CSV table of C-alpha atoms and ligand atoms in Angstrom, one decimal:
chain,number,residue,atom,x,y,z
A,85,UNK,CA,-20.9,8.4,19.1
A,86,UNK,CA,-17.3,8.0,19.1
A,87,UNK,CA,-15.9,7.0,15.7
A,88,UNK,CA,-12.1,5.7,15.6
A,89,UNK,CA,-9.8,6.1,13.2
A,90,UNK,CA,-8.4,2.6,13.6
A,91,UNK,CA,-9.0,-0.2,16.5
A,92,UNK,CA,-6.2,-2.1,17.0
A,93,UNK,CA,-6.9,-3.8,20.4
A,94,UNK,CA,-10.2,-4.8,18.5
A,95,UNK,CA,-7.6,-7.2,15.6
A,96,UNK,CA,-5.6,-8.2,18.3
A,97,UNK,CA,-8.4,-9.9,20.5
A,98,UNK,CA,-10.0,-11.5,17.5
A,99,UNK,CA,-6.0,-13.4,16.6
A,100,UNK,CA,-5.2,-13.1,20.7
A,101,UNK,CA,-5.5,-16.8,21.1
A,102,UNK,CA,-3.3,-18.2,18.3
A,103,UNK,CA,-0.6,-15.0,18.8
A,104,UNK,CA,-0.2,-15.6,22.0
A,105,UNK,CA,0.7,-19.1,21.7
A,106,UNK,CA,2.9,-18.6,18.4
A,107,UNK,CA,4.4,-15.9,20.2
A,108,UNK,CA,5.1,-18.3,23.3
A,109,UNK,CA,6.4,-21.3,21.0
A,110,UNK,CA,8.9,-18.8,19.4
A,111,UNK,CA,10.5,-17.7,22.9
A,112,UNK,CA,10.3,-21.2,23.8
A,113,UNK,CA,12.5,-22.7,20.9
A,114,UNK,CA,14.3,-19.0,20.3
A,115,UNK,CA,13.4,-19.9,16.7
A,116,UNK,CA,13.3,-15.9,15.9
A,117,UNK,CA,14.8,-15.6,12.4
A,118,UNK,CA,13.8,-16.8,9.1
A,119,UNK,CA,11.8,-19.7,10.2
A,120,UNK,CA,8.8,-21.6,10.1
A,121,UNK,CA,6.4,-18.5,10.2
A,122,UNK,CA,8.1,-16.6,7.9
A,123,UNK,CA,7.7,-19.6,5.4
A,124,UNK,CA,4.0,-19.9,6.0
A,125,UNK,CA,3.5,-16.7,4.9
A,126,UNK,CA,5.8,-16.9,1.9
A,127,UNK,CA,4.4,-20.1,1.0
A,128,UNK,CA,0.3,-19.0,2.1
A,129,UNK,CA,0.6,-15.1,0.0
A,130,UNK,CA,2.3,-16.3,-3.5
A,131,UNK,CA,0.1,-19.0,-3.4
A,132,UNK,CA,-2.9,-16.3,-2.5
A,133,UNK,CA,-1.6,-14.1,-5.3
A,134,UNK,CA,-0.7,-16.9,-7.5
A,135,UNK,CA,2.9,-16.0,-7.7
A,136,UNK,CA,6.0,-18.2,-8.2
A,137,UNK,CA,8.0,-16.5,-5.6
A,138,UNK,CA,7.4,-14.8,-2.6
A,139,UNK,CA,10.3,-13.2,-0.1
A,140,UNK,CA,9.3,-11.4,3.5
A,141,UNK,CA,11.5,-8.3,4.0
A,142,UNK,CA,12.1,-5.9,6.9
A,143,UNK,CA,9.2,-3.1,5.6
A,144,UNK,CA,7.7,-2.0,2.3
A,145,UNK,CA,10.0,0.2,1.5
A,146,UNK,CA,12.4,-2.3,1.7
A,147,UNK,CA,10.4,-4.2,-0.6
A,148,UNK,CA,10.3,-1.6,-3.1
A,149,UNK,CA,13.8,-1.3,-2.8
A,150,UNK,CA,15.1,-4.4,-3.2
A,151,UNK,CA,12.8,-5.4,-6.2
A,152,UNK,CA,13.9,-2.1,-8.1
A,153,UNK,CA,17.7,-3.1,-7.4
A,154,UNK,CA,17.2,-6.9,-7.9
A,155,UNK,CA,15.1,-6.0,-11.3
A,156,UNK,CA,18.4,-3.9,-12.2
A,157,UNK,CA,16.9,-0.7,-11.7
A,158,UNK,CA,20.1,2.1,-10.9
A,159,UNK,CA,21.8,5.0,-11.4
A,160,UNK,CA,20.4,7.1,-14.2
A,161,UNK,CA,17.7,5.4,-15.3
A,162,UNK,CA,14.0,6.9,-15.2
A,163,UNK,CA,11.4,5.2,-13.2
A,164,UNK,CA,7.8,6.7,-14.2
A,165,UNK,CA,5.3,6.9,-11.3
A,166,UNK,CA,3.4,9.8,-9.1
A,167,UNK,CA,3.7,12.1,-6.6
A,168,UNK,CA,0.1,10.9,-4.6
A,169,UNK,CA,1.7,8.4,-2.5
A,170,UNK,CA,4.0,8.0,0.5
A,171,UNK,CA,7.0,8.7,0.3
A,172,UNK,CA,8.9,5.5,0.2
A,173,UNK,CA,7.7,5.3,-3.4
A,174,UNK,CA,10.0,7.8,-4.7
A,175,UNK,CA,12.3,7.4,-1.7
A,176,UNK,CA,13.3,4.3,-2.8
A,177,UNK,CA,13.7,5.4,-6.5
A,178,UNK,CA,15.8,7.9,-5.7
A,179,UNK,CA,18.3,5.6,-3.1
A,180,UNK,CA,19.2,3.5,-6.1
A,181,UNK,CA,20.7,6.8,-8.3
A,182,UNK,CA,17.3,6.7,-10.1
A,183,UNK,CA,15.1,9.5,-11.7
A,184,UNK,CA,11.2,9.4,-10.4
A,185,UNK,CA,9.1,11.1,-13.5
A,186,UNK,CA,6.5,11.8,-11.9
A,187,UNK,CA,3.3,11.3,-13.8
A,188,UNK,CA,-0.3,13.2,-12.8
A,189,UNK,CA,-3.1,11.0,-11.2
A,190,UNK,CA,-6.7,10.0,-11.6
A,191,UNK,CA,-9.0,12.1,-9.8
A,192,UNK,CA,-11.3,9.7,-8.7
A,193,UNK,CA,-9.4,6.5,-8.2
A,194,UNK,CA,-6.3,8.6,-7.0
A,195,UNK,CA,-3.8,6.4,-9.1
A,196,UNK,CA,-1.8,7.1,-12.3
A,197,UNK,CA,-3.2,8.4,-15.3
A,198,UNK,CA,-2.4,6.0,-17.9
A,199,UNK,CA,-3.2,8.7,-20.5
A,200,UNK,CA,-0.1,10.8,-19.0
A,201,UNK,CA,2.8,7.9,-19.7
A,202,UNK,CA,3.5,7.8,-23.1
A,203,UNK,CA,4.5,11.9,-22.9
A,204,UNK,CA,6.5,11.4,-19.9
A,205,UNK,CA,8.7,8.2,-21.5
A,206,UNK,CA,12.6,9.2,-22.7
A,207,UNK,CA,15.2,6.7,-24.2
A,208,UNK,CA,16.3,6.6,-20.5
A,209,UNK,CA,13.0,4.9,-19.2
A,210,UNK,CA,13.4,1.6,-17.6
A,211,UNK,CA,10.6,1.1,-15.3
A,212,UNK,CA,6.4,2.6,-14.8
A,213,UNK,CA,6.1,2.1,-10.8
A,214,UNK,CA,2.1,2.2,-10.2
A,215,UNK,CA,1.1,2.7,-7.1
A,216,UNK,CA,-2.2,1.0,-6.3
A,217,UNK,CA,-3.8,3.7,-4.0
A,218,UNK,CA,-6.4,3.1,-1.3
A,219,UNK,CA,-6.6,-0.4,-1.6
A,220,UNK,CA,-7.4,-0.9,-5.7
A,221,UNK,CA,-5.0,-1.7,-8.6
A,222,UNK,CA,-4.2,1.5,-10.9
A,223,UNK,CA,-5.2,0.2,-14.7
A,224,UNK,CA,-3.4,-2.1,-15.0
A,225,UNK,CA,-4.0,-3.6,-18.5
A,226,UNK,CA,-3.2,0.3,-20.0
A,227,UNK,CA,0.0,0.3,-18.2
A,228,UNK,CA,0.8,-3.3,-19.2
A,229,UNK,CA,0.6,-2.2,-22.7
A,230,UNK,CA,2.1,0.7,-22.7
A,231,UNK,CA,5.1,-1.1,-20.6
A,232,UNK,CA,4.7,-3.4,-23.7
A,233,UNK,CA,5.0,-1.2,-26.7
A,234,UNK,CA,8.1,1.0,-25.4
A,235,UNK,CA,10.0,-2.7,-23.6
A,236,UNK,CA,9.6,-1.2,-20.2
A,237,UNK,CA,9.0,-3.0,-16.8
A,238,UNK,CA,6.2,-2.5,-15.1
A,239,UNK,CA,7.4,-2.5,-11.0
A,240,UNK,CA,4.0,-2.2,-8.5
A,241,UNK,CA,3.9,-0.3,-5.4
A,242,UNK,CA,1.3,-2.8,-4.2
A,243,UNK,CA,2.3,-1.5,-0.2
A,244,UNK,CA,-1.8,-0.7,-0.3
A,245,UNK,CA,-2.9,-3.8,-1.7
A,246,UNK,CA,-2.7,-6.8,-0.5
A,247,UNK,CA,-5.3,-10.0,-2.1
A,248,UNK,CA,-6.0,-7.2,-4.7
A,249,UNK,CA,-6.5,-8.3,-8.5
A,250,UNK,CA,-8.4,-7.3,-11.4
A,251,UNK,CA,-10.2,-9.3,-13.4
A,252,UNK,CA,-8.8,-12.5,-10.7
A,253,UNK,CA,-5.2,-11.6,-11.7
A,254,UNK,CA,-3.4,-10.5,-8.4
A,255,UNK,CA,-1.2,-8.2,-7.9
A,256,UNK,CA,2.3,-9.4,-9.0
A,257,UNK,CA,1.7,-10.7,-11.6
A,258,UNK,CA,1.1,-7.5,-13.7
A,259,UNK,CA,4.7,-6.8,-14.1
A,260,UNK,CA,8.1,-7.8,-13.2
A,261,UNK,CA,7.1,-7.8,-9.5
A,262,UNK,CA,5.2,-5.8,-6.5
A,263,UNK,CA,6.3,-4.9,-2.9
A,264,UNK,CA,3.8,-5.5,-0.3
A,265,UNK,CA,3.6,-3.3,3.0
A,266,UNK,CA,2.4,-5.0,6.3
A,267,UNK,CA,2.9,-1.7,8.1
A,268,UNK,CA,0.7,-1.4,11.7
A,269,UNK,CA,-1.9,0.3,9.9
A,270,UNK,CA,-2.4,-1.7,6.8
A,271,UNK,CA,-4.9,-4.4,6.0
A,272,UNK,CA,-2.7,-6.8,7.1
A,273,UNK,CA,-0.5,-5.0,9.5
A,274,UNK,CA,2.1,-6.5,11.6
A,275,UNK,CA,3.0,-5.6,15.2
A,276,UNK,CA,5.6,-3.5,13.8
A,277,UNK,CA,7.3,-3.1,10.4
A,278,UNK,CA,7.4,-5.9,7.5
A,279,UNK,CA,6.9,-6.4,3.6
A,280,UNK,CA,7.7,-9.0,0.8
A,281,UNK,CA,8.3,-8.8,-2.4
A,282,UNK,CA,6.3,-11.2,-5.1
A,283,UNK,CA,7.2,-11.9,-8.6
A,284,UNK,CA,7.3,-14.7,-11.3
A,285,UNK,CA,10.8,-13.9,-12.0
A,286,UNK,CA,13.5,-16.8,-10.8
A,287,UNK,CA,16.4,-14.2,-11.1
A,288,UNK,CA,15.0,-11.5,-9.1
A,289,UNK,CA,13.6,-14.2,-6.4
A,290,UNK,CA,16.9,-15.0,-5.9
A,291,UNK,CA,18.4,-12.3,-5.5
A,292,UNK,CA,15.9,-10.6,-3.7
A,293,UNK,CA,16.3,-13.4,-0.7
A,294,UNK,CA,20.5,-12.2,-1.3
A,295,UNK,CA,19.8,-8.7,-0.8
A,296,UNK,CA,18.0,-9.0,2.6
A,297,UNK,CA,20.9,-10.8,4.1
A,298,UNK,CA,23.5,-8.2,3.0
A,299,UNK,CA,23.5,-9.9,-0.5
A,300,UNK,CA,25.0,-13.0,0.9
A,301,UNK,CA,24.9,-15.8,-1.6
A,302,UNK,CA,24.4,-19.4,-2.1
A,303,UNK,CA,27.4,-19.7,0.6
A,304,UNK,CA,27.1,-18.5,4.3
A,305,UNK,CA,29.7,-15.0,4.6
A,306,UNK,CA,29.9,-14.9,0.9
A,307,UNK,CA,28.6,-12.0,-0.2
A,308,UNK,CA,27.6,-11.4,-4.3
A,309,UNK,CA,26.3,-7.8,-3.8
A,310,UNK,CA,25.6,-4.8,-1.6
A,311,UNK,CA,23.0,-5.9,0.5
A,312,UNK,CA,20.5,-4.7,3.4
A,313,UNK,CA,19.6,-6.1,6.9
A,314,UNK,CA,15.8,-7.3,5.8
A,315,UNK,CA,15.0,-10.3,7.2
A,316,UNK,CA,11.3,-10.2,8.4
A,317,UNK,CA,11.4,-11.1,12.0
A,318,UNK,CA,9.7,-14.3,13.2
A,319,UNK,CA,7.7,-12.5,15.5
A,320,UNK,CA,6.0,-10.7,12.9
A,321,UNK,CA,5.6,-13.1,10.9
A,322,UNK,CA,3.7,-14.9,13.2
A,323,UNK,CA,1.5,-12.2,13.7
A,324,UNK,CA,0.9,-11.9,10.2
A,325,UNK,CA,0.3,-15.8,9.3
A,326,UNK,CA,-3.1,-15.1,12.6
A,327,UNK,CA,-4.3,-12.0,11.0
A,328,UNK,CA,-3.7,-13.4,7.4
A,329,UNK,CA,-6.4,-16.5,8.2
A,330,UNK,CA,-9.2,-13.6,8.9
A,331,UNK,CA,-8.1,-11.0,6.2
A,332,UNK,CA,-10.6,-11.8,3.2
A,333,UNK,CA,-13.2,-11.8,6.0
A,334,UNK,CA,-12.1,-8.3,7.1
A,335,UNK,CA,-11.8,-7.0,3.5
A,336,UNK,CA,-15.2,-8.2,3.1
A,337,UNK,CA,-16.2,-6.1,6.5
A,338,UNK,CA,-14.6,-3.0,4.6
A,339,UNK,CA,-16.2,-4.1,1.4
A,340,UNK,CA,-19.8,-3.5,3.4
A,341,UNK,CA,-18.7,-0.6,4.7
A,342,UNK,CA,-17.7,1.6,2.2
A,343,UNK,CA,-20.9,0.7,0.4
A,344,UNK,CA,-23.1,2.1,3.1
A,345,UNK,CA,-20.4,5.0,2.6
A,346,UNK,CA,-20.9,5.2,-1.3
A,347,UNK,CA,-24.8,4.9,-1.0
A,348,UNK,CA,-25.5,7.2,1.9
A,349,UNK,CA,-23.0,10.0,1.7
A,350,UNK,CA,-24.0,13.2,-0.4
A,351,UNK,CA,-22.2,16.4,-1.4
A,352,UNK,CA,-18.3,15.4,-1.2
A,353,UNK,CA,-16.9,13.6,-3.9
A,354,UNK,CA,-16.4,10.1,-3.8
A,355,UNK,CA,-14.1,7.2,-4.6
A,356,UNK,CA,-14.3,5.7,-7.6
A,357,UNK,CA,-12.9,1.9,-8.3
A,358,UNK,CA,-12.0,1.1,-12.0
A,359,UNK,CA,-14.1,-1.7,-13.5
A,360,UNK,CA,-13.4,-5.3,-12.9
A,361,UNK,CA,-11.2,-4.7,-9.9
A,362,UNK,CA,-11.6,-5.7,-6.1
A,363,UNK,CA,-11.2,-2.8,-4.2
A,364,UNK,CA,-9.7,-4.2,-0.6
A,365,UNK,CA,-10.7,-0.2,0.6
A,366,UNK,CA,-7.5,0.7,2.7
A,367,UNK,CA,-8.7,4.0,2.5
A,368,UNK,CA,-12.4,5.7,2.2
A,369,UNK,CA,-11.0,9.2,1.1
A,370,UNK,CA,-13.6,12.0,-0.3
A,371,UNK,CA,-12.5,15.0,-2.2
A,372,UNK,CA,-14.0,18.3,-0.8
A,373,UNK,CA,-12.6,22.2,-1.4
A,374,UNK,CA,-13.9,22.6,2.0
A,375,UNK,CA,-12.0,20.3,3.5
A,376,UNK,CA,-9.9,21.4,6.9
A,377,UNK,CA,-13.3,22.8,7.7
A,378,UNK,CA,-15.0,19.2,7.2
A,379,UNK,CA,-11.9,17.8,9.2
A,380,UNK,CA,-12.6,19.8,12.4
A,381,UNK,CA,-16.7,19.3,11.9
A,382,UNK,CA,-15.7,15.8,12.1
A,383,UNK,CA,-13.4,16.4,15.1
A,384,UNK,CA,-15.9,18.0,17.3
A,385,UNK,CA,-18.5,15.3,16.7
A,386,UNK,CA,-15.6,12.9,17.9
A,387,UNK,CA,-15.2,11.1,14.4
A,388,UNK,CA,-11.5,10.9,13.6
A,389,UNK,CA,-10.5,11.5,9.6
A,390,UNK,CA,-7.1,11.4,8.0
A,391,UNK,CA,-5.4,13.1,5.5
A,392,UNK,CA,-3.5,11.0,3.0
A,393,UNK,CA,-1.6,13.3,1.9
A,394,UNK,CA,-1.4,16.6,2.5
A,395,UNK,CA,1.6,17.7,0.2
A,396,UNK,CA,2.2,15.9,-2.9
A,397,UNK,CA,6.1,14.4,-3.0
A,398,UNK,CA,7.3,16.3,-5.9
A,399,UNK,CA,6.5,19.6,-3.3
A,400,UNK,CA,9.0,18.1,-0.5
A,401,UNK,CA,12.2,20.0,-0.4
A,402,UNK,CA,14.4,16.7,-1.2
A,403,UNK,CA,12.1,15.9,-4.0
A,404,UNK,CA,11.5,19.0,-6.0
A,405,UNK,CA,14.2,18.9,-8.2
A,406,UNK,CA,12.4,16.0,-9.9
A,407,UNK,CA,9.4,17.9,-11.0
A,408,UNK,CA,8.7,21.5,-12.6
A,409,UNK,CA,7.4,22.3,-9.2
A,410,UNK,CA,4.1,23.9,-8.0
A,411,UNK,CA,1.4,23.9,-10.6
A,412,UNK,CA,3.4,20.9,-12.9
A,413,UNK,CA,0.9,18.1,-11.2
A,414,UNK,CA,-2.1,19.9,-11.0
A,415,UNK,CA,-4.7,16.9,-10.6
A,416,UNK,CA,-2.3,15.5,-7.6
A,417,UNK,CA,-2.2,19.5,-6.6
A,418,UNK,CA,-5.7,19.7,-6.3
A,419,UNK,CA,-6.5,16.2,-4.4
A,420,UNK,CA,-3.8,17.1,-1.9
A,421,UNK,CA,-5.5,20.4,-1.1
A,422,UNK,CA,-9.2,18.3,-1.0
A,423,UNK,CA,-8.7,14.7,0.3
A,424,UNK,CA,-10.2,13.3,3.4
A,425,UNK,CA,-9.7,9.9,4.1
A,426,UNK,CA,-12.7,9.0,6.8
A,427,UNK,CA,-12.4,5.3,9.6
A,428,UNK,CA,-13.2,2.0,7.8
A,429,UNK,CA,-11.5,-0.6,9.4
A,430,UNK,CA,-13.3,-4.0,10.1
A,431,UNK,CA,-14.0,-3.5,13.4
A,432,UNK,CA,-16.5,-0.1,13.1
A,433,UNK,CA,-20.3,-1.0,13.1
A,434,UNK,CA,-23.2,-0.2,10.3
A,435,UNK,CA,-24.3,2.3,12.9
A,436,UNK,CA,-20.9,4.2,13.0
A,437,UNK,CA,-20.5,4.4,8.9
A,438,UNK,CA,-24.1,5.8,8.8
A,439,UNK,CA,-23.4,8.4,11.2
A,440,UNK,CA,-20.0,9.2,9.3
A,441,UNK,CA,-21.9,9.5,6.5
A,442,UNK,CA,-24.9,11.5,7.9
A,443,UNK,CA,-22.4,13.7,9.7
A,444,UNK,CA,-20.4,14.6,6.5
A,445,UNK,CA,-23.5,15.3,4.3
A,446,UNK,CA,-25.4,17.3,6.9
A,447,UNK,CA,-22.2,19.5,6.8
A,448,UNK,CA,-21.9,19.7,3.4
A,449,UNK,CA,-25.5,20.8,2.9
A,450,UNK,CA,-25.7,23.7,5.8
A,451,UNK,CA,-22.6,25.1,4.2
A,452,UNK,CA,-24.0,24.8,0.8
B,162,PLP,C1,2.1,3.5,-1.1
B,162,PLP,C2,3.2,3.0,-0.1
B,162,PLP,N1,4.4,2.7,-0.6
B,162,PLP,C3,5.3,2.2,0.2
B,162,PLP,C4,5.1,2.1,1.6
B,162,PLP,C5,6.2,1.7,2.5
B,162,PLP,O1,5.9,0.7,3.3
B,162,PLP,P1,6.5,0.6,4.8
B,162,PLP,O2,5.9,1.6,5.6
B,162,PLP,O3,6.1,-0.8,5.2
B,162,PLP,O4,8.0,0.7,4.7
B,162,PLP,C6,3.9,2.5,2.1
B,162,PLP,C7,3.6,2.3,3.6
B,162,PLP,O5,3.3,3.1,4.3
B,162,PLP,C8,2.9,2.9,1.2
B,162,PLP,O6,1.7,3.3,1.7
């Protein structure tokens, strides 16, 4: 049984109908920037998130980006986070003259260990960037507090999470602001690249929607700052507004999913999701020492896996100056050299999960 990785013809029949026709409509009218699309999903996600503001940008990263620079984030000052991400997370960081401190993880839920701030905090700290991993928040209430004590901003990554909260608070509203991530392959993925940036903030709002048009101001060729091309196109946005109507639906798909995954999977150890959070499960990853082997098992029974990631960031040649290098992150070390991310998009049946799962604990118990 052939077991995909991702099945993006499957999303795209199931939203064919109103794409095709938004799609049309924008052609039509040549209506392709900034317009009625990209407001709908403005208007539909801070609503969703309950969020004052809510600005659609060009990609995640540029999300990340411009939130850090519109929250005043720049040269010099010390943005805490870790090195189990992708790399826009510290890419961005590091575009603005800031220092990542990069932070070990969790080993189960993969994101930062709040235990591991408070030693890693200087007078130069402005910012803890949690990334929430896999599809769940990182603890947030811990970082909050921390954030608290020492008058830091919290800043999420939230590139994984979209409609995620704990405890019914979504994520934004847990800091100063989060950058969202409609990459292809994300829960809501576009037809290409796109984020947005949420936050409660006035200040940052507005200069967030300045910073994607080249930090043009209240006045047309006026510029107040150094800005980016990061208008989301209309195209996308339309895509986004059809998939958006279906996505608690699909996370709900995934939800069922990863519990067949949880209960019938043996031997490999498993995800875990912090108490009182959704988990929207972007990512099913197992932790195994034996993993390349499990990788290729997988392979020639025609399941496809994934390895997010297979080198921690502080290990990346432009990267390593931030970090005491190998051995300084040893949890992050360790889940690098044992992750296994295995298919749990929407569209996959009972019957596929169960043979995932049957497939990976057979091999874990002839090799045992
Ligand atoms: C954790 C994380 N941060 C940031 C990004 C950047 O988002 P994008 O690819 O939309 O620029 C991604 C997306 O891949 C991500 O997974």
């Amino acid at each position: 049984m052939r077991v995909p990785f991702l099945d993006l013809t499957a999303q795209y029949r199931e939203v064919k109908e109103q794409v095709d026709r938004d799609v049309a409509e924008i052609f039509a009218t040549s209506a392709y920037v900034l317009g009625k699309h990209n407001r709908s999903l403005e208007e539909r996600l801070a609503s969703m998130h309950g969020v004052k503001h809510a600005v659609a940008v060009n990609s995640g990263t540029d999300a990340l980006r411009i939130l850090m620079q519109a929250s005043g984030i720049g040269p010099g000052d010390e943005v805490v986070t870790t090195a189990f991400s992708f790399v826009a997370t510290i890419e961005t960081v590091v575009q603005l003259g800031a220092v990542p401190v990069l932070v070990d993880i969790d080993e189960t839920t993969f994101n930062i260990d709040p235990a591991k701030i408070e030693a890693a905090l200087t007078a130069r700290t402005k910012a803890i960037l949690p990334i929430h991993l896999f599809g769940q928040l990182a603890d947030v209430k811990a970082i909050q507090a921390i954030a608290e004590r020492h008058g830091l901003m919290v800043l999420e990554d939230s590139a994984q999470a979209v409609l995620n909260h704990h405890e019914g608070v979504f994520t934004g509203n847990w800091g100063h602001g989060a950058g969202l991530s409609f990459y292809v392959t994300k829960n809501l993925g576009a037809a290409g690249d796109g984020g947005m940036i949420l936050t409660n903030d006035d200040e940052v709002a507005r200069q967030s929607r300045s910073l994607r048009i080249h930090g043009m101001g209240r006045e047309r060729y006026y510029y107040d700052d150094v800005g980016y091309t990061s208008r989301l196109a209309e195209l996308q946005a339309a895509v986004l507004c059809a998939k958006l109507d279906r996505l608690e639906a699909w996370n709900a798909r995934r939800g069922e999913l990863a519990a067949i995954y949880l209960q019938e999977t043996q031997g490999v150890g498993l995800p875990a999701t912090q108490p009182r959070n959704n988990n929207t499960w972007h990512q099913f990853t197992v932790r195994t020492p034996r993993r390349d082997e499990l990788m290729a098992h997988l392979k020639e029974r025609e399941i496809d896996s994934a390895i997010y990631y297979p080198v921690p960031l502080h290990l990346h040649a432009p990267y390593r100056r931030f970090s005491g290098g190998e051995g300084s992150l040893p949890v992050t070390e360790k889940v690098c050299r044992e992750c296994l991310s295995l298919p749990i998009h929407q569209h996959l049946s009972d019957d596929q999960a169960r043979f995932v799962a049957q497939t990976v604990s057979e091999f874990v118990a002839v090799r045992a």
